[in-house]
PDB file of C-alpha atoms in Angstrom:
ATOM      1  CA  MET A 147     142.563  99.966 152.131  1.00 70.00           C
ATOM      2  CA  LEU A 148     141.156 100.822 155.552  1.00 72.00           C
ATOM      3  CA  LYS A 149     143.831 100.862 158.273  1.00 74.00           C
ATOM      4  CA  LEU A 150     142.590  98.789 161.220  1.00 82.00           C
ATOM      5  CA  ASP A 151     144.299  99.453 164.550  1.00 78.00           C
ATOM      6  CA  THR A 152     143.732  96.843 167.256  1.00 74.00           C
ATOM      7  CA  VAL A 153     143.493  98.453 170.695  1.00 70.00           C
ATOM      8  CA  VAL A 154     142.439  95.414 172.758  1.00 62.00           C
ATOM      9  CA  ASP A 155     143.633  91.879 172.090  1.00 48.00           C
ATOM     10  CA  ASN A 156     144.555  90.081 175.299  1.00 48.00           C
ATOM     11  CA  GLN A 157     143.878  86.908 177.253  1.00 45.00           C
ATOM     12  CA  ASP A 158     140.693  88.095 178.936  1.00 49.00           C
ATOM     13  CA  CYS A 159     139.233  89.311 175.621  1.00 53.00           C
ATOM     14  CA  ASP A 160     139.533  86.973 172.645  1.00 64.00           C
ATOM     15  CA  LEU A 161     137.696  89.494 170.458  1.00 74.00           C
ATOM     16  CA  ARG A 162     139.834  92.078 168.704  1.00 81.00           C
ATOM     17  CA  ILE A 163     138.622  95.605 169.353  1.00 82.00           C
ATOM     18  CA  TYR A 164     139.585  98.085 166.656  1.00 88.00           C
ATOM     19  CA  GLU A 165     140.066 101.819 166.966  1.00 85.00           C
ATOM     20  CA  ASN A 166     137.830 104.281 165.107  1.00 85.00           C
ATOM     21  CA  LEU A 167     135.430 101.750 163.579  1.00 91.00           C
ATOM     22  CA  PRO A 168     132.094 103.175 162.382  1.00 94.00           C
ATOM     23  CA  LEU A 169     129.213 101.717 164.392  1.00 96.00           C
ATOM     24  CA  PRO A 170     127.851  99.637 161.456  1.00 97.00           C
ATOM     25  CA  MET A 171     131.281  97.991 161.214  1.00 96.00           C
ATOM     26  CA  VAL A 172     131.269  97.214 164.935  1.00 96.00           C
ATOM     27  CA  VAL A 173     127.975  95.409 164.362  1.00 97.00           C
ATOM     28  CA  LEU A 174     129.493  93.675 161.331  1.00 97.00           C
ATOM     29  CA  GLN A 175     132.408  92.494 163.468  1.00 95.00           C
ATOM     30  CA  GLY A 176     129.845  90.772 165.664  1.00 94.00           C
ATOM     31  CA  TRP A 177     128.925  88.566 162.713  1.00 95.00           C
ATOM     32  CA  PHE A 178     132.511  87.409 162.251  1.00 94.00           C
ATOM     33  CA  ASN A 179     133.234  87.090 165.991  1.00 89.00           C
ATOM     34  CA  ASP A 180     136.823  85.886 166.426  1.00 88.00           C
ATOM     35  CA  GLN A 181     137.382  85.209 162.717  1.00 93.00           C
ATOM     36  CA  HIS A 182     139.203  88.522 162.551  1.00 91.00           C
ATOM     37  CA  LYS A 183     141.149  87.826 159.354  1.00 93.00           C
ATOM     38  CA  CYS A 184     137.888  87.222 157.498  1.00 96.00           C
ATOM     39  CA  PHE A 185     136.412  90.397 158.995  1.00 95.00           C
ATOM     40  CA  GLU A 186     139.405  92.435 157.882  1.00 94.00           C
ATOM     41  CA  LEU A 187     139.207  90.984 154.365  1.00 96.00           C
ATOM     42  CA  PHE A 188     135.526  91.836 154.007  1.00 97.00           C
ATOM     43  CA  ILE A 189     135.610  95.301 155.544  1.00 96.00           C
ATOM     44  CA  ASN A 190     138.352  96.256 153.083  1.00 95.00           C
ATOM     45  CA  ALA A 191     136.172  95.044 150.204  1.00 96.00           C
ATOM     46  CA  LEU A 192     133.555  97.670 151.158  1.00 96.00           C
ATOM     47  CA  THR A 193     133.556 101.299 150.090  1.00 95.00           C
ATOM     48  CA  ARG A 194     133.438 104.049 152.699  1.00 94.00           C
ATOM     49  CA  GLN A 195     129.742 104.656 151.990  1.00 94.00           C
ATOM     50  CA  GLU A 196     128.949 100.958 152.306  1.00 95.00           C
ATOM     51  CA  ARG A 197     130.713 100.862 155.673  1.00 95.00           C
ATOM     52  CA  LEU A 198     128.723 103.830 156.947  1.00 95.00           C
ATOM     53  CA  ASN A 199     125.339 102.812 155.503  1.00 95.00           C
ATOM     54  CA  LEU A 200     125.435  99.017 155.527  1.00 96.00           C
ATOM     55  CA  PHE A 201     122.226  98.585 157.533  1.00 95.00           C
ATOM     56  CA  SER A 202     120.495 101.863 156.720  1.00 93.00           C
ATOM     57  CA  LYS A 203     120.459 101.918 152.892  1.00 94.00           C
ATOM     58  CA  ILE A 204     119.082  99.136 150.701  1.00 94.00           C
ATOM     59  CA  SER A 205     121.689  99.868 148.023  1.00 95.00           C
ATOM     60  CA  SER A 206     124.606  99.540 150.473  1.00 95.00           C
ATOM     61  CA  LEU A 207     123.224  96.286 151.869  1.00 96.00           C
ATOM     62  CA  ALA A 208     122.692  94.857 148.379  1.00 97.00           C
ATOM     63  CA  THR A 209     126.210  95.619 147.165  1.00 97.00           C
ATOM     64  CA  ALA A 210     127.756  94.383 150.419  1.00 97.00           C
ATOM     65  CA  LYS A 211     125.858  91.101 150.166  1.00 97.00           C
ATOM     66  CA  ALA A 212     127.012  90.688 146.560  1.00 98.00           C
ATOM     67  CA  LYS A 213     130.643  91.252 147.576  1.00 98.00           C
ATOM     68  CA  TYR A 214     130.283  88.784 150.443  1.00 98.00           C
ATOM     69  CA  LYS A 215     128.865  86.171 148.072  1.00 98.00           C
ATOM     70  CA  ASN A 216     131.788  86.641 145.698  1.00 98.00           C
ATOM     71  CA  LEU A 217     134.308  86.138 148.515  1.00 98.00           C
ATOM     72  CA  TRP A 218     132.423  83.099 149.811  1.00 98.00           C
ATOM     73  CA  ASP A 219     132.089  81.517 146.358  1.00 98.00           C
ATOM     74  CA  ALA A 220     135.798  82.101 145.707  1.00 98.00           C
ATOM     75  CA  ASP A 221     136.629  80.294 148.981  1.00 97.00           C
ATOM     76  CA  GLU A 222     138.435  83.378 150.296  1.00 97.00           C
ATOM     77  CA  PHE A 223     136.951  83.164 153.816  1.00 97.00           C
ATOM     78  CA  ASN A 224     137.765  79.477 154.108  1.00 95.00           C
ATOM     79  CA  LYS A 225     141.402  80.182 153.251  1.00 96.00           C
ATOM     80  CA  LEU A 226     141.710  82.635 156.147  1.00 96.00           C
ATOM     81  CA  ALA A 227     139.392  81.103 158.748  1.00 94.00           C
ATOM     82  CA  ALA A 228     140.871  79.851 162.029  1.00 91.00           C
ATOM     83  CA  ARG A 229     140.001  76.321 163.094  1.00 90.00           C
ATOM     84  CA  THR A 230     141.661  76.062 166.512  1.00 84.00           C
ATOM     85  CA  ARG A 231     139.874  75.147 169.747  1.00 75.00           C
ATOM     86  CA  GLY A 232     138.138  78.140 171.253  1.00 73.00           C
ATOM     87  CA  VAL A 233     137.099  79.705 167.956  1.00 82.00           C
ATOM     88  CA  HIS A 234     133.475  80.753 168.364  1.00 82.00           C
ATOM     89  CA  LYS A 235     132.564  81.142 164.701  1.00 87.00           C
ATOM     90  CA  LEU A 236     133.457  78.038 162.737  1.00 87.00           C
ATOM     91  CA  PRO A 237     134.295  78.413 159.018  1.00 91.00           C
ATOM     92  CA  GLY A 238     131.047  76.819 157.844  1.00 89.00           C
ATOM     93  CA  GLN A 239     128.989  79.324 159.814  1.00 89.00           C
ATOM     94  CA  LEU A 240     130.336  82.113 157.613  1.00 94.00           C
ATOM     95  CA  ALA A 241     128.301  80.781 154.664  1.00 94.00           C
ATOM     96  CA  TYR A 242     126.718  83.430 152.452  1.00 96.00           C
ATOM     97  CA  ARG A 243     123.140  82.242 153.039  1.00 93.00           C
ATOM     98  CA  TRP A 244     123.550  82.686 156.808  1.00 92.00           C
ATOM     99  CA  PHE A 245     125.206  86.086 156.378  1.00 95.00           C
ATOM    100  CA  SER A 246     122.349  87.205 154.156  1.00 95.00           C
ATOM    101  CA  LEU A 247     119.731  86.183 156.719  1.00 92.00           C
ATOM    102  CA  TRP A 248     121.700  87.855 159.521  1.00 94.00           C
ATOM    103  CA  ALA A 249     122.207  91.105 157.599  1.00 96.00           C
ATOM    104  CA  ASP A 250     118.505  91.264 156.690  1.00 95.00           C
ATOM    105  CA  GLY A 251     117.573  90.726 160.346  1.00 94.00           C
ATOM    106  CA  VAL A 252     119.824  93.551 161.508  1.00 96.00           C
ATOM    107  CA  SER A 253     118.559  95.878 158.771  1.00 96.00           C
ATOM    108  CA  ASP A 254     114.913  95.234 159.626  1.00 94.00           C
ATOM    109  CA  ALA A 255     115.574  95.938 163.300  1.00 95.00           C
ATOM    110  CA  VAL A 256     117.431  99.146 162.442  1.00 95.00           C
ATOM    111  CA  VAL A 257     114.476 100.376 160.378  1.00 93.00           C
ATOM    112  CA  ASP A 258     112.056  99.600 163.212  1.00 93.00           C
ATOM    113  CA  ALA A 259     114.253 101.445 165.727  1.00 93.00           C
ATOM    114  CA  ASP A 260     114.911 104.422 163.419  1.00 87.00           C
ATOM    115  CA  GLY A 261     118.657 103.821 163.358  1.00 93.00           C
ATOM    116  CA  LEU A 262     121.425 101.709 164.856  1.00 95.00           C
ATOM    117  CA  LYS A 263     122.030 104.066 167.765  1.00 94.00           C
ATOM    118  CA  GLY A 264     118.342 104.006 168.601  1.00 94.00           C
ATOM    119  CA  LEU A 265     118.315 100.219 168.506  1.00 95.00           C
ATOM    120  CA  LEU A 266     121.262  99.925 170.898  1.00 95.00           C
ATOM    121  CA  ALA A 267     120.013 102.670 173.202  1.00 94.00           C
ATOM    122  CA  GLY A 268     116.742 100.768 173.537  1.00 95.00           C
ATOM    123  CA  LEU A 269     118.612  97.567 174.454  1.00 95.00           C
ATOM    124  CA  GLY A 270     121.214  98.966 176.811  1.00 96.00           C
ATOM    125  CA  THR A 271     122.756  95.725 178.082  1.00 96.00           C
ATOM    126  CA  VAL A 272     124.542  92.696 176.663  1.00 95.00           C
ATOM    127  CA  GLU A 273     121.798  90.420 178.005  1.00 94.00           C
ATOM    128  CA  ALA A 274     119.015  92.380 176.288  1.00 94.00           C
ATOM    129  CA  ALA A 275     120.980  92.583 173.037  1.00 95.00           C
ATOM    130  CA  HIS A 276     121.726  88.862 173.120  1.00 92.00           C
ATOM    131  CA  HIS A 277     118.016  88.083 173.414  1.00 89.00           C
ATOM    132  CA  ILE A 278     117.243  90.229 170.357  1.00 91.00           C
ATOM    133  CA  PHE A 279     120.246  89.037 168.353  1.00 92.00           C
ATOM    134  CA  LYS A 280     119.671  85.276 168.746  1.00 88.00           C
ATOM    135  CA  PRO A 281     117.082  84.900 165.942  1.00 88.00           C
ATOM    136  CA  TRP A 282     119.514  86.493 163.479  1.00 89.00           C
ATOM    137  CA  PHE A 283     122.142  83.779 163.854  1.00 83.00           C
ATOM    138  CA  TYR A 284     122.434  80.268 162.474  1.00 70.00           C
ATOM    139  CA  GLY A 285     122.062  77.567 165.129  1.00 63.00           C
ATOM    140  CA  THR A 286     119.732  79.484 167.439  1.00 56.00           C
ATOM    141  CA  LYS A 287     118.186  76.239 168.732  1.00 58.00           C
ATOM    142  CA  LYS A 288     121.237  75.874 170.966  1.00 58.00           C
ATOM    143  CA  VAL A 289     120.783  76.927 174.590  1.00 52.00           C
ATOM    144  CA  ARG A 290     123.264  79.765 174.243  1.00 57.00           C
ATOM    145  CA  ASN A 291     124.383  80.809 170.790  1.00 63.00           C
ATOM    146  CA  LEU A 292     127.982  82.031 170.963  1.00 72.00           C
ATOM    147  CA  ASN A 293     127.601  84.109 167.832  1.00 85.00           C
ATOM    148  CA  ALA A 294     124.831  86.226 169.320  1.00 90.00           C
ATOM    149  CA  ALA A 295     126.495  86.541 172.720  1.00 89.00           C
ATOM    150  CA  ASP A 296     129.805  87.609 171.219  1.00 89.00           C
ATOM    151  CA  ALA A 297     128.103  90.093 168.903  1.00 93.00           C
ATOM    152  CA  ALA A 298     126.659  91.785 171.991  1.00 94.00           C
ATOM    153  CA  ARG A 299     130.023  91.634 173.789  1.00 92.00           C
ATOM    154  CA  VAL A 300     131.785  93.339 170.891  1.00 92.00           C
ATOM    155  CA  LEU A 301     129.363  96.249 171.237  1.00 95.00           C
ATOM    156  CA  ALA A 302     129.970  96.375 174.990  1.00 94.00           C
ATOM    157  CA  ARG A 303     133.735  96.428 174.462  1.00 90.00           C
ATOM    158  CA  HIS A 304     133.247  99.425 172.161  1.00 91.00           C
ATOM    159  CA  GLY A 305     131.098 101.145 174.800  1.00 92.00           C
ATOM    160  CA  TYR A 306     127.705 100.858 173.074  1.00 95.00           C
ATOM    161  CA  LEU A 307     126.203  98.442 175.658  1.00 96.00           C
ATOM    162  CA  ASP A 308     126.658  97.759 179.348  1.00 96.00           C
ATOM    163  CA  PRO A 309     128.505  94.482 180.040  1.00 95.00           C
ATOM    164  CA  GLU A 310     126.546  91.470 181.226  1.00 94.00           C
ATOM    165  CA  SER A 311     125.729  91.276 184.938  1.00 95.00           C
ATOM    166  CA  ARG A 312     125.563  87.487 184.725  1.00 95.00           C
ATOM    167  CA  PRO A 313     127.633  85.314 182.370  1.00 94.00           C
ATOM    168  CA  LEU A 314     125.830  84.168 179.236  1.00 92.00           C
ATOM    169  CA  LEU A 315     126.739  80.496 179.452  1.00 90.00           C
ATOM    170  CA  ALA A 316     127.208  78.846 176.069  1.00 80.00           C
ATOM    171  CA  ARG A 317     128.052  75.218 175.373  1.00 77.00           C
ATOM    172  CA  GLY A 318     131.395  74.532 177.093  1.00 83.00           C
ATOM    173  CA  ALA A 319     130.862  77.251 179.691  1.00 89.00           C
ATOM    174  CA  LEU A 320     127.363  75.922 180.404  1.00 91.00           C
ATOM    175  CA  ARG A 321     128.817  72.469 180.988  1.00 91.00           C
ATOM    176  CA  GLY A 322     131.641  73.810 183.167  1.00 93.00           C
ATOM    177  CA  ALA A 323     129.224  75.774 185.373  1.00 95.00           C
ATOM    178  CA  ALA A 324     126.796  72.856 185.613  1.00 95.00           C
ATOM    179  CA  ILE A 325     129.586  70.505 186.735  1.00 94.00           C
ATOM    180  CA  LEU A 326     131.112  72.922 189.243  1.00 93.00           C
ATOM    181  CA  LEU A 327     128.002  74.595 190.635  1.00 95.00           C
ATOM    182  CA  ASP A 328     125.192  72.063 190.181  1.00 95.00           C
ATOM    183  CA  GLY A 329     127.153  68.871 190.764  1.00 94.00           C
ATOM    184  CA  GLN A 330     126.447  67.512 187.304  1.00 94.00           C
ATOM    185  CA  PRO A 331     128.644  64.488 186.477  1.00 93.00           C
ATOM    186  CA  PRO A 332     131.549  65.215 184.089  1.00 90.00           C
ATOM    187  CA  SER A 333     130.402  62.295 181.960  1.00 90.00           C
ATOM    188  CA  LYS A 334     127.377  64.271 180.748  1.00 90.00           C
ATOM    189  CA  SER A 335     127.767  65.700 177.255  1.00 88.00           C
ATOM    190  CA  ILE A 336     127.220  69.309 176.270  1.00 85.00           C
ATOM    191  CA  GLY A 337     124.217  68.220 174.206  1.00 86.00           C
ATOM    192  CA  ARG A 338     122.609  66.468 177.174  1.00 91.00           C
ATOM    193  CA  LEU A 339     123.122  69.469 179.435  1.00 91.00           C
ATOM    194  CA  GLU A 340     121.752  71.850 176.806  1.00 87.00           C
ATOM    195  CA  ILE A 341     118.541  69.835 176.903  1.00 89.00           C
ATOM    196  CA  GLU A 342     118.412  69.868 180.707  1.00 93.00           C
ATOM    197  CA  TYR A 343     118.982  73.634 180.858  1.00 92.00           C
ATOM    198  CA  ARG A 344     116.918  74.623 177.830  1.00 87.00           C
ATOM    199  CA  GLU A 345     114.171  76.287 179.893  1.00 89.00           C
ATOM    200  CA  GLU A 346     114.853  79.989 180.360  1.00 86.00           C
ATOM    201  CA  THR A 347     114.254  79.950 184.120  1.00 92.00           C
ATOM    202  CA  THR A 348     116.545  76.949 184.671  1.00 94.00           C
ATOM    203  CA  ARG A 349     119.311  78.403 182.547  1.00 91.00           C
ATOM    204  CA  VAL A 350     119.093  81.872 184.078  1.00 93.00           C
ATOM    205  CA  ALA A 351     119.170  80.355 187.580  1.00 96.00           C
ATOM    206  CA  LEU A 352     122.463  78.624 186.716  1.00 97.00           C
ATOM    207  CA  GLU A 353     123.820  81.861 185.265  1.00 96.00           C
ATOM    208  CA  GLU A 354     122.898  83.708 188.449  1.00 97.00           C
ATOM    209  CA  ARG A 355     124.743  81.116 190.544  1.00 97.00           C
ATOM    210  CA  ALA A 356     127.683  81.501 188.173  1.00 97.00           C
ATOM    211  CA  ALA A 357     127.546  85.286 188.622  1.00 97.00           C
ATOM    212  CA  GLU A 358     127.712  84.883 192.414  1.00 97.00           C
ATOM    213  CA  TYR A 359     130.705  82.580 192.040  1.00 97.00           C
ATOM    214  CA  ILE A 360     132.512  85.015 189.721  1.00 96.00           C
ATOM    215  CA  ALA A 361     131.776  88.042 191.903  1.00 95.00           C
ATOM    216  CA  GLY A 362     133.057  86.197 194.990  1.00 95.00           C
ATOM    217  CA  SER A 363     136.266  84.968 193.368  1.00 93.00           C
ATOM    218  CA  ASP A 364     139.561  86.826 193.270  1.00 91.00           C
ATOM    219  CA  LYS A 365     140.226  85.338 189.817  1.00 90.00           C
ATOM    220  CA  PHE A 366     138.053  87.971 188.157  1.00 91.00           C
ATOM    221  CA  SER A 367     137.757  91.726 188.506  1.00 88.00           C
ATOM    222  CA  GLY A 368     136.848  94.824 186.584  1.00 90.00           C
ATOM    223  CA  ARG A 369     134.094  95.875 184.231  1.00 91.00           C
ATOM    224  CA  PHE A 370     134.099  92.686 182.146  1.00 92.00           C
ATOM    225  CA  GLN A 371     134.492  90.105 184.902  1.00 94.00           C
ATOM    226  CA  MET A 372     131.376  88.159 183.890  1.00 94.00           C
ATOM    227  CA  GLU A 373     132.711  87.721 180.364  1.00 90.00           C
ATOM    228  CA  GLU A 374     136.061  86.622 181.782  1.00 90.00           C
ATOM    229  CA  GLY A 375     134.276  84.197 184.093  1.00 93.00           C
ATOM    230  CA  GLU A 376     132.333  82.693 181.193  1.00 90.00           C
ATOM    231  CA  ASN A 377     135.613  82.058 179.391  1.00 86.00           C
ATOM    232  CA  TRP A 378     137.036  80.460 182.545  1.00 90.00           C
ATOM    233  CA  PHE A 379     134.071  78.075 182.921  1.00 91.00           C
ATOM    234  CA  CYS A 380     134.673  77.044 179.320  1.00 83.00           C
ATOM    235  CA  GLU A 381     138.338  76.283 180.080  1.00 81.00           C
ATOM    236  CA  VAL A 382     137.376  74.259 183.157  1.00 75.00           C
ATOM    237  CA  VAL A 383     135.254  71.919 181.080  1.00 65.00           C
ATOM    238  CA  HIS A 384     138.186  71.009 178.845  1.00 62.00           C
ATOM    239  CA  LYS A 385     140.139  69.891 181.911  1.00 62.00           C
ATOM    240  CA  THR A 386     137.408  67.403 182.859  1.00 53.00           C
ATOM    241  CA  HIS A 387     138.020  65.232 179.783  1.00 52.00           C
TER     242      HIS A 387
END
């Protein structure tokens, strides 16, 4: 069994950051997001070679997908999955068919970039990675897909990407920022606001206003202040109900 040591797990970072993870496993953690118990179960089902070569060897990908399917079919993920408010990856989104599509998308991109490190070096930032990652995740018709954003943030927390310079506003955080910064009425639903902010220019403009607010507030500081601010906007929206 692989020993996983958590080195960051605090209020401003709801994603567990593990020590000494191989880069392919950091990317894999991005699939699970904050379903850390499911991540730990699956990573320990993989051999050392599968962990190292998950996205670079067809054989490793094939055996990993087969093991994932077995765990999914046996309901093992569902037994461990968290269902509390604030969880970004809901149990149903862990379904094998979505994992298979995601893993194939990552593998294709890795081949095109001649390796994972090359792929990430070419992206550089959380924002750029999020844009590339979105098509790999289920539910990408949403304005901001939390799965893709968190996958990029995991890589930033491990030092492979630069943190976002504006908060990637997803669902609750989008609504919180729209209410506070654009004067949107609290009665508007997340779905309605996602439609109103679906255009890239409109959404980015709100994110830039949110970035100015975060940078000018003494609530947030440090390298990951935009991520912390995004979480705060999400909390604000819950208080409007």
